[in-house]
Every structure is written in C-alpha cells, then in structure tokens.
Amino acid sequence: MVVGRASLMFLSLTMLMVGHLKVNFDSPISEFEQWSVNTVSSGSRSVTLGGIQYWNDNLVAGSTLSLDFLYRFSGNQIPKITSVEFNGQNLCGGSNGESQVTDAPEPTTKAGPVVPVVTADPSSAVSKCNAKYDYDEALEKSLLFYEAQRSGPLPEDQRVTWRKDSAVNDHGFHNGKKVDLSGGYYDAGDFVKFGFPMACTATILAWGAIDYKGAYTNAGELANVKASVKFATDWFLKAHVAPNVLFGQVGNGKLDHDSWGRPEDMTMARPAYKIDTKNPGSDLAGETAAALAAASILFEGSDPEYSAECIKSAKELYEFANKYRGKYSDAITDAAIYYKSWGGYNDELAWAAAWLYRATNETKYLTQAESHYKNLVTPNEFSWDDKTAGVQVLLAKLTNKNKYKTATKAFCDDVINNKQRTPKGLVFFAKWGPLRYSANAAYICLQAADLGLKPSAYRSFACKQIHYMLGDAGRSFLIGFGKNSPQRPHHRSSSCPSTGTCDWNSYKVNGPNPQLLVGALVGGPDAYDNYNDDRDDYLANEVTTDYNAGFQSAVAALRQTCSC
C-alpha cells in the first residue's frame, strides 16, 4: 500500500462549495482509501471523491489543500497522479495551470491507515465573518477568561491586570523530594486546581485550535489560544513526576470553600494529591494523556521540542492509565466530592488512545482505541466526565468507519430530537451549568457536520445553541459580551475590590463584581429561560474553565465556516 498526496494550489478560484474531486492515475490501482471525504466511485485509473467542502473563510485564491490517501496496486511500477478535476474542471495536468499535484515525496508501506491532512493556509483567509454575532470578539473574550483563572507566577504579557501572582508555593512531595506545582488553572470561582476537568478543558481547547486554526488566525487569536493550552500542559508536565505518578489536585475543597477572597491573599493549607500504581486513576491519567497528545499536534509546527516533550509524557501516562486500572476519585477522595468519576475510565482510555493515534500515526493506538470503544455505552452528554461522544466523532474522522459515523449521528439526533428544550430553544441537559452541556453538544455536532453528516441540520442546531448564549435569549450569558451580560458571577477574585479587604462581606454585596470577569460563560438559565444574576446562585452563575472550552471551540467552528 502506498501513501499518496494531492496538494492543490488554487491560484484564481475564490470560493468552492460542495462538489466532486476526481483523481486520475497513469496506471491501474486496485484500492483507494481517504478519510475526510467520501469515495463516490472508482475505476481502474481514477477515483471520484464526494463531500468536498470549502468556504470563503477557509480556502481562497492562493491557498493550498492537501489530501493524504492510500492506494493499492499490482506490479512493480507505482501509479503516479496525472491530473485532478474539481466538478469537471481540470485543475492540473492541463493548460490552465491553476494547480499543482504531487505524489508523496517518499511512498512508504503502511500497516494501517494514515491520519488525513486537509488544511488550508490560514493567511489566505483574513476576511471578517459577517455573522449575527461577532465571533472574533467572543473568542478574544473567552480567552481572556482563561487568563483570569491563571494560578502561579503570571507571565509578562498577562492582559488581565487585576490578577497578580498567586499560589506560587504550591507543591507536593515525591520520594521525599519537594515538587513545584505552581501554575495551571484555578477550576472555577474557587482556587482548587482539579486536574481532571483541567485536562478535559485543555484537550477540547487544543482540539478546536487544531481543527479550526483558520478561525483563530483570522480572529488574531491563534497565539492566545496556544498560550491558553500551554498554561495547562506546562502544569501537567510538572505534575507528571514519574512515568507512573501524576499529581491530580492542589488545594483541599473544604478548606478552600470555607474562605472567600483573593487568590493572592490565600493563607490556608494547599495539600497536593497524586495517583500512582497503588492508587491509580486511569481516567485522570488518560485525560491528561489526551490533552498532551492534542497539544503535541498543536505545537508541532511552532515548537517541535515542546511537542516532543508533550507526546513523550502522553505516551507514558496512557501506558500508566491502561496498565494500572482504577477511578481517580477513589484515589483522590477529596476530588470525589466535586468531580467524581461517575462513568468509569474506559472512555478516557479510548479518548487517550485515539488522540495518541492522531498525534503519532502509530497503529497500535488505533487498535487499542477501538478495543476500548467496545466497552463504552451510549452517551447522554459530552462533558468533563463522559468523553464517549468525542471518541465517536474522533474515530469517525480517523477511520471513516460507518459504525462511528452512525454512533455520532445517533448522539446528535438524540440531542436535537429528544432532549428537553427551554421555550426559547436551549437544549436543557441539567439545572447545574446547563450552557456547558448544550455548548459541548453543539461542538460535537459541528464536528459531525464537518464529516458530511447532516451538515445543514447539525450546523443549524449549533448556531441556535451558541447564538442563544450570545444574545438570542434576550441577553448574553458571556460576561462582557453583547446585551445585558452577567455582572455578579459566583467567582471569588472578581468579587474583590482593587484594594482593601476582601472576605465574606464582599460576597454579600448586592452590586456588580468590582472586577469584570471578561469572557466567562456562566452556568445559564433554568428550564424555562429564567436566569438569576446572583452571586449566591452557583447553579446559574458559577463559571468554570470547562464551561468555556466546548463553547469556545464551537464558536471557532462557526467562525471557520461562517455558516450561520
């Protein structure tokens, strides 16, 4: 089997919509495989692919598209690509000179499929998306929220200036030696660093930045989204102190929640908790492996040394997770009060293996991901606790297998057709932080739409959910964005004045938080669209890093296509 590549340079075409791409060879082929589009028909010397989709914010004049594929042949002569046609138009090998097609530089024998590469040059698409809401502003502000959640020493380019260095002495002990655990993100309105939801946040942010790089580039936020991911992954690399040892939490929930104030002023004890071979946590180690694998892809082009460091740690953590089975919340019992692993760890094992396969192209990880997948059950949601829906759509992208596409469609169809809706159309999963679940579902369905699965219906659904959050409900739920956004989030540091004492009296103040927590997505309304902008109402008005992750990645997906 040979790896081939068609690299098409569009010099004069300004926009392409759904169509068919025909690849012609100079000698017969016996089998053809490509994973991001559908093979419509194949002959002995040509293959026609369907579901080709480009948008004016994604592929315009001067941009390059690469399609990797596999093909089999008989004999000793490797078939060469002679031309490529799009909707009957000859893009190369003819007289118009509008594209170039090359085979892969060194065809190699592979035991399994190759991860597809379908990219457009982000610099070629700089136009602003004229959608109902300003997606660029939403991305910018969501990323500012992550800066407000930073723990440890803050970088010189910190833009949220009311936050200062905090918890710089966070540490744990391993083999009798002190381990620096400063950095990372505070989870929510409190100051505990919970590794499990932090890792999920990093994975989803990196996923959106990888698949919708053009959106971040066009919005001028690519560097900032990379920084947001790296602030988490830097901490994971610190916390991974040995191949089978990972710190998964800093701070005690009760001690932390008994206090109200600034993180810069904290005086309570901040114990650190870890998993190891005697007290394993396959879900925590697996999700952290997924985050680091995704980060390795994100930084591969801009920082190869960091990418290599991430993938090395990811591989070790996955092996740890897979060999020493157990739920992390049984090992870190304090986490069980706040982020208990309800669904077990098989989803994180599949998730980690799938991301490792995408990052490394090592087929053993795909084999293991598919094996773990057999242990999963039908998902009700996509969240920090249940990655199954993400596994399904990721495996659908990586393998093009119908069973994963069917499972992904089943998830989105169930969400769209069967879940409870508020009168104004929000899919309502739960009363605590409902917006996170609807945003996460929107993101999964946007990923499904990219696969050609009911693209119109799924994008329409995602538009309605995200636009509800940005203002269609009659108000914005993203702080500092749009009309009548929240002013009193359940969030300690932003409730504190710039100077002076901050304590439970600050919590009881009726007015807006003195510091504007720009870009934070609050929990959201009740089942009847009623929303309580009250600091005391943590169900509706708390903020967390994982709330923003799926929302932000969904906004990036909408920005990429500008299809709302």
Short mmCIF file of C-alpha atoms in Angstrom, two decimals, residues 40 194 205 209 300 356 405 411 422 433:
data_model
loop_
_atom_site.label_atom_id
_atom_site.label_comp_id
_atom_site.label_asym_id
_atom_site.label_seq_id
_atom_site.Cartn_x
_atom_site.Cartn_y
_atom_site.Cartn_z
CA VAL A 40 -18.22 8.13 -4.77
CA PHE A 194 -8.59 19.98 39.84
CA LEU A 205 -9.31 23.84 23.57
CA ALA A 209 -7.35 25.14 17.79
CA GLU A 300 4.29 20.51 16.28
CA LEU A 356 -2.23 9.36 20.53
CA LYS A 405 -20.44 7.84 11.99
CA PHE A 411 -25.89 11.19 19.55
CA THR A 422 -36.47 25.64 27.00
CA GLY A 433 -24.44 24.73 34.42
#
